Amino acid sequence: MLGGNDHAFRLLVEKYRNDVFRTAFAVLRDQKEAEDAAQEVFMKIYTALPQYENQGFKTWMTRIAVNHAIDVKRKQARRREEVVDALEQHALGTPKDSVENEVIEQDRRRLVRKKLNEVPENYREVIYGFYIAEKSYQQMAEEQNVQVKTIETKLYRARHWMKKNWKEDDFS
């Protein structure tokens, strides 16, 4: 259809990006997830263009967007199931294990509290909330009036900062 013409593909993306986003959003119900999915859909469309057989472009493109969004939603559900399974497994540990784990957990919290002042201010709140106050992402997002994804990103960056700046023997 476009014969490898990148400029023509850019025009196609401009023309249909809102349609693809709306389709993904209708399935995922999350703006950031829908934006990511829309970008991935256009990559799929680009690689699938040689197979396109003039069967109604918008319909073809929408079908790709819907199928991709459904796949994303399934992956999210599988991840949630894996987390639940892991938590159940953890909860079913032996009493000795749970006492030992509790001691280790208290130790970890104490050390994090001690080192918290070194952390850049913008990460302190999520580290404190998650590791010390033991709040969920959802709780912290509501308190800070931001999306859960924002909390996940801040915590990811905070962990990255800690890995980069803290050594294991800092906690001895």
mmCIF file of the C-alpha atoms, coordinates in Angstrom:
data_MODEL
# 
_entry.id   MODEL 
# 
loop_
_atom_site.group_PDB 
_atom_site.id 
_atom_site.type_symbol 
_atom_site.label_atom_id 
_atom_site.label_alt_id 
_atom_site.label_comp_id 
_atom_site.label_asym_id 
_atom_site.label_entity_id 
_atom_site.label_seq_id 
_atom_site.pdbx_PDB_ins_code 
_atom_site.Cartn_x 
_atom_site.Cartn_y 
_atom_site.Cartn_z 
_atom_site.occupancy 
_atom_site.B_iso_or_equiv 
_atom_site.pdbx_formal_charge 
_atom_site.auth_seq_id 
_atom_site.auth_comp_id 
_atom_site.auth_asym_id 
_atom_site.auth_atom_id 
_atom_site.pdbx_PDB_model_num 
ATOM 1   C CA . MET A 1 1   ? 0.000   0.000   0.000  1.00 0.00 ? 1   MET A CA 1 
ATOM 2   C CA . LEU A 1 2   ? 2.680   2.520   1.026  1.00 0.00 ? 2   LEU A CA 1 
ATOM 3   C CA . GLY A 1 3   ? 5.611   0.683   -0.509 1.00 0.00 ? 3   GLY A CA 1 
ATOM 4   C CA . GLY A 1 4   ? 8.020   1.418   2.372  1.00 0.00 ? 4   GLY A CA 1 
ATOM 5   C CA . ASN A 1 5   ? 7.325   5.164   2.209  1.00 0.00 ? 5   ASN A CA 1 
ATOM 6   C CA . ASP A 1 6   ? 8.054   6.433   5.736  1.00 0.00 ? 6   ASP A CA 1 
ATOM 7   C CA . HIS A 1 7   ? 6.560   9.865   5.064  1.00 0.00 ? 7   HIS A CA 1 
ATOM 8   C CA . ALA A 1 8   ? 3.293   8.312   3.904  1.00 0.00 ? 8   ALA A CA 1 
ATOM 9   C CA . PHE A 1 9   ? 3.255   6.144   7.031  1.00 0.00 ? 9   PHE A CA 1 
ATOM 10  C CA . ARG A 1 10  ? 3.772   9.217   9.241  1.00 0.00 ? 10  ARG A CA 1 
ATOM 11  C CA . LEU A 1 11  ? 0.755   10.830  7.565  1.00 0.00 ? 11  LEU A CA 1 
ATOM 12  C CA . LEU A 1 12  ? -1.223  7.653   8.176  1.00 0.00 ? 12  LEU A CA 1 
ATOM 13  C CA . VAL A 1 13  ? -0.262  7.726   11.873 1.00 0.00 ? 13  VAL A CA 1 
ATOM 14  C CA . GLU A 1 14  ? -1.309  11.396  12.097 1.00 0.00 ? 14  GLU A CA 1 
ATOM 15  C CA . LYS A 1 15  ? -4.652  10.634  10.457 1.00 0.00 ? 15  LYS A CA 1 
ATOM 16  C CA . TYR A 1 16  ? -5.551  7.580   12.553 1.00 0.00 ? 16  TYR A CA 1 
ATOM 17  C CA . ARG A 1 17  ? -3.739  8.020   15.876 1.00 0.00 ? 17  ARG A CA 1 
ATOM 18  C CA . ASN A 1 18  ? -6.834  9.317   17.711 1.00 0.00 ? 18  ASN A CA 1 
ATOM 19  C CA . ASP A 1 19  ? -8.912  6.393   16.397 1.00 0.00 ? 19  ASP A CA 1 
ATOM 20  C CA . VAL A 1 20  ? -6.297  3.851   17.488 1.00 0.00 ? 20  VAL A CA 1 
ATOM 21  C CA . PHE A 1 21  ? -5.925  5.522   20.903 1.00 0.00 ? 21  PHE A CA 1 
ATOM 22  C CA . ARG A 1 22  ? -9.718  5.576   21.452 1.00 0.00 ? 22  ARG A CA 1 
ATOM 23  C CA . THR A 1 23  ? -9.957  1.915   20.498 1.00 0.00 ? 23  THR A CA 1 
ATOM 24  C CA . ALA A 1 24  ? -7.164  0.930   22.900 1.00 0.00 ? 24  ALA A CA 1 
ATOM 25  C CA . PHE A 1 25  ? -8.601  3.133   25.655 1.00 0.00 ? 25  PHE A CA 1 
ATOM 26  C CA . ALA A 1 26  ? -12.046 1.542   25.262 1.00 0.00 ? 26  ALA A CA 1 
ATOM 27  C CA . VAL A 1 27  ? -10.492 -1.833  26.138 1.00 0.00 ? 27  VAL A CA 1 
ATOM 28  C CA . LEU A 1 28  ? -7.811  -0.792  28.655 1.00 0.00 ? 28  LEU A CA 1 
ATOM 29  C CA . ARG A 1 29  ? -9.544  2.121   30.441 1.00 0.00 ? 29  ARG A CA 1 
ATOM 30  C CA . ASP A 1 30  ? -6.176  3.675   31.323 1.00 0.00 ? 30  ASP A CA 1 
ATOM 31  C CA . GLN A 1 31  ? -4.702  6.620   29.433 1.00 0.00 ? 31  GLN A CA 1 
ATOM 32  C CA . LYS A 1 32  ? -1.008  5.715   29.792 1.00 0.00 ? 32  LYS A CA 1 
ATOM 33  C CA . GLU A 1 33  ? -1.627  2.057   28.916 1.00 0.00 ? 33  GLU A CA 1 
ATOM 34  C CA . ALA A 1 34  ? -3.716  3.123   25.911 1.00 0.00 ? 34  ALA A CA 1 
ATOM 35  C CA . GLU A 1 35  ? -0.983  5.519   24.712 1.00 0.00 ? 35  GLU A CA 1 
ATOM 36  C CA . ASP A 1 36  ? 1.639   2.766   24.962 1.00 0.00 ? 36  ASP A CA 1 
ATOM 37  C CA . ALA A 1 37  ? -0.676  0.294   23.245 1.00 0.00 ? 37  ALA A CA 1 
ATOM 38  C CA . ALA A 1 38  ? -1.409  2.761   20.416 1.00 0.00 ? 38  ALA A CA 1 
ATOM 39  C CA . GLN A 1 39  ? 2.315   3.146   19.709 1.00 0.00 ? 39  GLN A CA 1 
ATOM 40  C CA . GLU A 1 40  ? 2.741   -0.629  19.660 1.00 0.00 ? 40  GLU A CA 1 
ATOM 41  C CA . VAL A 1 41  ? -0.295  -0.970  17.371 1.00 0.00 ? 41  VAL A CA 1 
ATOM 42  C CA . PHE A 1 42  ? 1.266   1.382   14.821 1.00 0.00 ? 42  PHE A CA 1 
ATOM 43  C CA . MET A 1 43  ? 4.460   -0.672  14.892 1.00 0.00 ? 43  MET A CA 1 
ATOM 44  C CA . LYS A 1 44  ? 2.350   -3.781  14.221 1.00 0.00 ? 44  LYS A CA 1 
ATOM 45  C CA . ILE A 1 45  ? 0.479   -2.000  11.425 1.00 0.00 ? 45  ILE A CA 1 
ATOM 46  C CA . TYR A 1 46  ? 3.769   -0.905  9.863  1.00 0.00 ? 46  TYR A CA 1 
ATOM 47  C CA . THR A 1 47  ? 5.155   -4.441  9.822  1.00 0.00 ? 47  THR A CA 1 
ATOM 48  C CA . ALA A 1 48  ? 1.808   -5.918  8.695  1.00 0.00 ? 48  ALA A CA 1 
ATOM 49  C CA . LEU A 1 49  ? 1.258   -3.483  5.805  1.00 0.00 ? 49  LEU A CA 1 
ATOM 50  C CA . PRO A 1 50  ? 2.681   -5.904  3.190  1.00 0.00 ? 50  PRO A CA 1 
ATOM 51  C CA . GLN A 1 51  ? -0.087  -8.386  4.159  1.00 0.00 ? 51  GLN A CA 1 
ATOM 52  C CA . TYR A 1 52  ? -2.872  -5.773  3.920  1.00 0.00 ? 52  TYR A CA 1 
ATOM 53  C CA . GLU A 1 53  ? -5.343  -6.785  1.209  1.00 0.00 ? 53  GLU A CA 1 
ATOM 54  C CA . ASN A 1 54  ? -7.525  -3.684  0.640  1.00 0.00 ? 54  ASN A CA 1 
ATOM 55  C CA . GLN A 1 55  ? -10.331 -4.968  2.882  1.00 0.00 ? 55  GLN A CA 1 
ATOM 56  C CA . GLY A 1 56  ? -11.226 -1.600  4.463  1.00 0.00 ? 56  GLY A CA 1 
ATOM 57  C CA . PHE A 1 57  ? -8.175  -0.012  6.023  1.00 0.00 ? 57  PHE A CA 1 
ATOM 58  C CA . LYS A 1 58  ? -9.816  1.518   9.093  1.00 0.00 ? 58  LYS A CA 1 
ATOM 59  C CA . THR A 1 59  ? -11.574 -1.784  9.902  1.00 0.00 ? 59  THR A CA 1 
ATOM 60  C CA . TRP A 1 60  ? -8.309  -3.718  9.481  1.00 0.00 ? 60  TRP A CA 1 
ATOM 61  C CA . MET A 1 61  ? -6.414  -1.241  11.627 1.00 0.00 ? 61  MET A CA 1 
ATOM 62  C CA . THR A 1 62  ? -9.131  -1.223  14.317 1.00 0.00 ? 62  THR A CA 1 
ATOM 63  C CA . ARG A 1 63  ? -9.065  -5.026  14.476 1.00 0.00 ? 63  ARG A CA 1 
ATOM 64  C CA . ILE A 1 64  ? -5.289  -4.921  15.084 1.00 0.00 ? 64  ILE A CA 1 
ATOM 65  C CA . ALA A 1 65  ? -5.785  -2.277  17.821 1.00 0.00 ? 65  ALA A CA 1 
ATOM 66  C CA . VAL A 1 66  ? -8.560  -4.228  19.565 1.00 0.00 ? 66  VAL A CA 1 
ATOM 67  C CA . ASN A 1 67  ? -6.622  -7.505  19.470 1.00 0.00 ? 67  ASN A CA 1 
ATOM 68  C CA . HIS A 1 68  ? -3.472  -5.846  20.800 1.00 0.00 ? 68  HIS A CA 1 
ATOM 69  C CA . ALA A 1 69  ? -5.353  -4.075  23.618 1.00 0.00 ? 69  ALA A CA 1 
ATOM 70  C CA . ILE A 1 70  ? -6.991  -7.379  24.606 1.00 0.00 ? 70  ILE A CA 1 
ATOM 71  C CA . ASP A 1 71  ? -3.542  -9.029  24.684 1.00 0.00 ? 71  ASP A CA 1 
ATOM 72  C CA . VAL A 1 72  ? -2.235  -6.228  26.936 1.00 0.00 ? 72  VAL A CA 1 
ATOM 73  C CA . LYS A 1 73  ? -5.220  -6.630  29.265 1.00 0.00 ? 73  LYS A CA 1 
ATOM 74  C CA . ARG A 1 74  ? -4.651  -10.418 29.443 1.00 0.00 ? 74  ARG A CA 1 
ATOM 75  C CA . LYS A 1 75  ? -0.980  -9.891  30.316 1.00 0.00 ? 75  LYS A CA 1 
ATOM 76  C CA . GLN A 1 76  ? -1.970  -7.477  33.096 1.00 0.00 ? 76  GLN A CA 1 
ATOM 77  C CA . ALA A 1 77  ? -4.421  -10.043 34.497 1.00 0.00 ? 77  ALA A CA 1 
ATOM 78  C CA . ARG A 1 78  ? -1.743  -12.776 34.371 1.00 0.00 ? 78  ARG A CA 1 
ATOM 79  C CA . ARG A 1 79  ? 0.707   -10.509 36.219 1.00 0.00 ? 79  ARG A CA 1 
ATOM 80  C CA . ARG A 1 80  ? -1.877  -9.819  38.922 1.00 0.00 ? 80  ARG A CA 1 
ATOM 81  C CA . GLU A 1 81  ? -2.527  -13.580 39.259 1.00 0.00 ? 81  GLU A CA 1 
ATOM 82  C CA . GLU A 1 82  ? 1.217   -14.239 39.607 1.00 0.00 ? 82  GLU A CA 1 
ATOM 83  C CA . VAL A 1 83  ? 1.472   -11.618 42.362 1.00 0.00 ? 83  VAL A CA 1 
ATOM 84  C CA . VAL A 1 84  ? -1.520  -13.122 44.196 1.00 0.00 ? 84  VAL A CA 1 
ATOM 85  C CA . ASP A 1 85  ? 0.007   -16.611 43.864 1.00 0.00 ? 85  ASP A CA 1 
ATOM 86  C CA . ALA A 1 86  ? 3.330   -15.358 45.229 1.00 0.00 ? 86  ALA A CA 1 
ATOM 87  C CA . LEU A 1 87  ? 1.624   -13.644 48.162 1.00 0.00 ? 87  LEU A CA 1 
ATOM 88  C CA . GLU A 1 88  ? -0.398  -16.760 48.962 1.00 0.00 ? 88  GLU A CA 1 
ATOM 89  C CA . GLN A 1 89  ? 2.768   -18.859 48.803 1.00 0.00 ? 89  GLN A CA 1 
ATOM 90  C CA . HIS A 1 90  ? 4.501   -16.401 51.141 1.00 0.00 ? 90  HIS A CA 1 
ATOM 91  C CA . ALA A 1 91  ? 1.561   -16.462 53.557 1.00 0.00 ? 91  ALA A CA 1 
ATOM 92  C CA . LEU A 1 92  ? 1.594   -20.258 53.662 1.00 0.00 ? 92  LEU A CA 1 
ATOM 93  C CA . GLY A 1 93  ? 5.223   -20.427 54.854 1.00 0.00 ? 93  GLY A CA 1 
ATOM 94  C CA . THR A 1 94  ? 6.012   -22.260 58.104 1.00 0.00 ? 94  THR A CA 1 
ATOM 95  C CA . PRO A 1 95  ? 5.699   -20.354 61.418 1.00 0.00 ? 95  PRO A CA 1 
ATOM 96  C CA . LYS A 1 96  ? 9.503   -20.437 61.830 1.00 0.00 ? 96  LYS A CA 1 
ATOM 97  C CA . ASP A 1 97  ? 9.878   -18.934 58.368 1.00 0.00 ? 97  ASP A CA 1 
ATOM 98  C CA . SER A 1 98  ? 7.388   -16.182 59.110 1.00 0.00 ? 98  SER A CA 1 
ATOM 99  C CA . VAL A 1 99  ? 9.125   -15.223 62.382 1.00 0.00 ? 99  VAL A CA 1 
ATOM 100 C CA . GLU A 1 100 ? 12.469  -15.174 60.603 1.00 0.00 ? 100 GLU A CA 1 
ATOM 101 C CA . ASN A 1 101 ? 10.977  -13.164 57.738 1.00 0.00 ? 101 ASN A CA 1 
ATOM 102 C CA . GLU A 1 102 ? 9.431   -10.699 60.189 1.00 0.00 ? 102 GLU A CA 1 
ATOM 103 C CA . VAL A 1 103 ? 12.807  -10.124 61.878 1.00 0.00 ? 103 VAL A CA 1 
ATOM 104 C CA . ILE A 1 104 ? 14.480  -9.627  58.510 1.00 0.00 ? 104 ILE A CA 1 
ATOM 105 C CA . GLU A 1 105 ? 11.665  -7.275  57.467 1.00 0.00 ? 105 GLU A CA 1 
ATOM 106 C CA . GLN A 1 106 ? 12.004  -5.180  60.659 1.00 0.00 ? 106 GLN A CA 1 
ATOM 107 C CA . ASP A 1 107 ? 15.759  -5.002  60.142 1.00 0.00 ? 107 ASP A CA 1 
ATOM 108 C CA . ARG A 1 108 ? 15.290  -3.874  56.550 1.00 0.00 ? 108 ARG A CA 1 
ATOM 109 C CA . ARG A 1 109 ? 12.841  -1.153  57.616 1.00 0.00 ? 109 ARG A CA 1 
ATOM 110 C CA . ARG A 1 110 ? 15.247  0.095   60.300 1.00 0.00 ? 110 ARG A CA 1 
ATOM 111 C CA . LEU A 1 111 ? 18.113  0.333   57.811 1.00 0.00 ? 111 LEU A CA 1 
ATOM 112 C CA . VAL A 1 112 ? 15.980  2.056   55.196 1.00 0.00 ? 112 VAL A CA 1 
ATOM 113 C CA . ARG A 1 113 ? 14.841  4.603   57.830 1.00 0.00 ? 113 ARG A CA 1 
ATOM 114 C CA . LYS A 1 114 ? 18.483  5.283   58.699 1.00 0.00 ? 114 LYS A CA 1 
ATOM 115 C CA . LYS A 1 115 ? 19.502  5.842   55.076 1.00 0.00 ? 115 LYS A CA 1 
ATOM 116 C CA . LEU A 1 116 ? 16.337  7.672   54.008 1.00 0.00 ? 116 LEU A CA 1 
ATOM 117 C CA . ASN A 1 117 ? 17.868  11.106  54.546 1.00 0.00 ? 117 ASN A CA 1 
ATOM 118 C CA . GLU A 1 118 ? 20.387  10.443  51.751 1.00 0.00 ? 118 GLU A CA 1 
ATOM 119 C CA . VAL A 1 119 ? 17.658  9.843   49.189 1.00 0.00 ? 119 VAL A CA 1 
ATOM 120 C CA . PRO A 1 120 ? 16.672  12.717  46.874 1.00 0.00 ? 120 PRO A CA 1 
ATOM 121 C CA . GLU A 1 121 ? 13.567  14.425  48.251 1.00 0.00 ? 121 GLU A CA 1 
ATOM 122 C CA . ASN A 1 122 ? 11.297  13.460  45.331 1.00 0.00 ? 122 ASN A CA 1 
ATOM 123 C CA . TYR A 1 123 ? 11.818  9.729   46.094 1.00 0.00 ? 123 TYR A CA 1 
ATOM 124 C CA . ARG A 1 124 ? 11.623  9.896   49.893 1.00 0.00 ? 124 ARG A CA 1 
ATOM 125 C CA . GLU A 1 125 ? 7.840   9.947   50.089 1.00 0.00 ? 125 GLU A CA 1 
ATOM 126 C CA . VAL A 1 126 ? 7.325   6.781   47.997 1.00 0.00 ? 126 VAL A CA 1 
ATOM 127 C CA . ILE A 1 127 ? 10.133  4.914   49.733 1.00 0.00 ? 127 ILE A CA 1 
ATOM 128 C CA . TYR A 1 128 ? 8.742   5.850   53.126 1.00 0.00 ? 128 TYR A CA 1 
ATOM 129 C CA . GLY A 1 129 ? 5.181   5.058   52.073 1.00 0.00 ? 129 GLY A CA 1 
ATOM 130 C CA . PHE A 1 130 ? 5.979   1.666   50.560 1.00 0.00 ? 130 PHE A CA 1 
ATOM 131 C CA . TYR A 1 131 ? 8.749   0.268   52.771 1.00 0.00 ? 131 TYR A CA 1 
ATOM 132 C CA . ILE A 1 132 ? 8.069   1.845   56.134 1.00 0.00 ? 132 ILE A CA 1 
ATOM 133 C CA . ALA A 1 133 ? 4.371   2.766   56.249 1.00 0.00 ? 133 ALA A CA 1 
ATOM 134 C CA . GLU A 1 134 ? 3.624   -0.347  54.116 1.00 0.00 ? 134 GLU A CA 1 
ATOM 135 C CA . LYS A 1 135 ? 1.092   1.475   51.950 1.00 0.00 ? 135 LYS A CA 1 
ATOM 136 C CA . SER A 1 136 ? -0.140  0.062   48.657 1.00 0.00 ? 136 SER A CA 1 
ATOM 137 C CA . TYR A 1 137 ? 0.530   1.828   45.347 1.00 0.00 ? 137 TYR A CA 1 
ATOM 138 C CA . GLN A 1 138 ? -3.185  2.624   45.228 1.00 0.00 ? 138 GLN A CA 1 
ATOM 139 C CA . GLN A 1 139 ? -3.152  4.227   48.701 1.00 0.00 ? 139 GLN A CA 1 
ATOM 140 C CA . MET A 1 140 ? -0.136  6.372   47.863 1.00 0.00 ? 140 MET A CA 1 
ATOM 141 C CA . ALA A 1 141 ? -1.622  7.396   44.496 1.00 0.00 ? 141 ALA A CA 1 
ATOM 142 C CA . GLU A 1 142 ? -4.836  8.533   46.173 1.00 0.00 ? 142 GLU A CA 1 
ATOM 143 C CA . GLU A 1 143 ? -2.945  10.440  48.882 1.00 0.00 ? 143 GLU A CA 1 
ATOM 144 C CA . GLN A 1 144 ? -0.733  12.208  46.332 1.00 0.00 ? 144 GLN A CA 1 
ATOM 145 C CA . ASN A 1 145 ? -3.607  12.673  43.870 1.00 0.00 ? 145 ASN A CA 1 
ATOM 146 C CA . VAL A 1 146 ? -1.679  10.960  41.034 1.00 0.00 ? 146 VAL A CA 1 
ATOM 147 C CA . GLN A 1 147 ? -2.096  7.827   38.911 1.00 0.00 ? 147 GLN A CA 1 
ATOM 148 C CA . VAL A 1 148 ? -0.894  4.457   40.256 1.00 0.00 ? 148 VAL A CA 1 
ATOM 149 C CA . LYS A 1 149 ? 1.500   4.343   37.278 1.00 0.00 ? 149 LYS A CA 1 
ATOM 150 C CA . THR A 1 150 ? 3.174   7.520   38.618 1.00 0.00 ? 150 THR A CA 1 
ATOM 151 C CA . ILE A 1 151 ? 3.794   5.820   41.973 1.00 0.00 ? 151 ILE A CA 1 
ATOM 152 C CA . GLU A 1 152 ? 5.158   2.722   40.196 1.00 0.00 ? 152 GLU A CA 1 
ATOM 153 C CA . THR A 1 153 ? 7.513   4.903   38.143 1.00 0.00 ? 153 THR A CA 1 
ATOM 154 C CA . LYS A 1 154 ? 8.718   6.894   41.179 1.00 0.00 ? 154 LYS A CA 1 
ATOM 155 C CA . LEU A 1 155 ? 9.338   3.700   43.149 1.00 0.00 ? 155 LEU A CA 1 
ATOM 156 C CA . TYR A 1 156 ? 11.169  2.134   40.200 1.00 0.00 ? 156 TYR A CA 1 
ATOM 157 C CA . ARG A 1 157 ? 13.401  5.210   39.896 1.00 0.00 ? 157 ARG A CA 1 
ATOM 158 C CA . ALA A 1 158 ? 13.921  5.356   43.661 1.00 0.00 ? 158 ALA A CA 1 
ATOM 159 C CA . ARG A 1 159 ? 15.002  1.691   43.723 1.00 0.00 ? 159 ARG A CA 1 
ATOM 160 C CA . HIS A 1 160 ? 17.332  2.362   40.807 1.00 0.00 ? 160 HIS A CA 1 
ATOM 161 C CA . TRP A 1 161 ? 18.823  5.325   42.700 1.00 0.00 ? 161 TRP A CA 1 
ATOM 162 C CA . MET A 1 162 ? 19.287  3.165   45.819 1.00 0.00 ? 162 MET A CA 1 
ATOM 163 C CA . LYS A 1 163 ? 20.974  0.348   43.865 1.00 0.00 ? 163 LYS A CA 1 
ATOM 164 C CA . LYS A 1 164 ? 23.311  2.840   42.241 1.00 0.00 ? 164 LYS A CA 1 
ATOM 165 C CA . ASN A 1 165 ? 24.160  4.842   45.383 1.00 0.00 ? 165 ASN A CA 1 
ATOM 166 C CA . TRP A 1 166 ? 24.008  2.368   48.231 1.00 0.00 ? 166 TRP A CA 1 
ATOM 167 C CA . LYS A 1 167 ? 26.369  -0.499  48.840 1.00 0.00 ? 167 LYS A CA 1 
ATOM 168 C CA . GLU A 1 168 ? 25.402  -3.585  50.817 1.00 0.00 ? 168 GLU A CA 1 
ATOM 169 C CA . ASP A 1 169 ? 27.937  -2.827  53.546 1.00 0.00 ? 169 ASP A CA 1 
ATOM 170 C CA . ASP A 1 170 ? 26.272  0.598   54.101 1.00 0.00 ? 170 ASP A CA 1 
ATOM 171 C CA . PHE A 1 171 ? 23.678  -1.417  56.000 1.00 0.00 ? 171 PHE A CA 1 
ATOM 172 C CA . SER A 1 172 ? 26.005  -3.306  58.335 1.00 0.00 ? 172 SER A CA 1 
# 
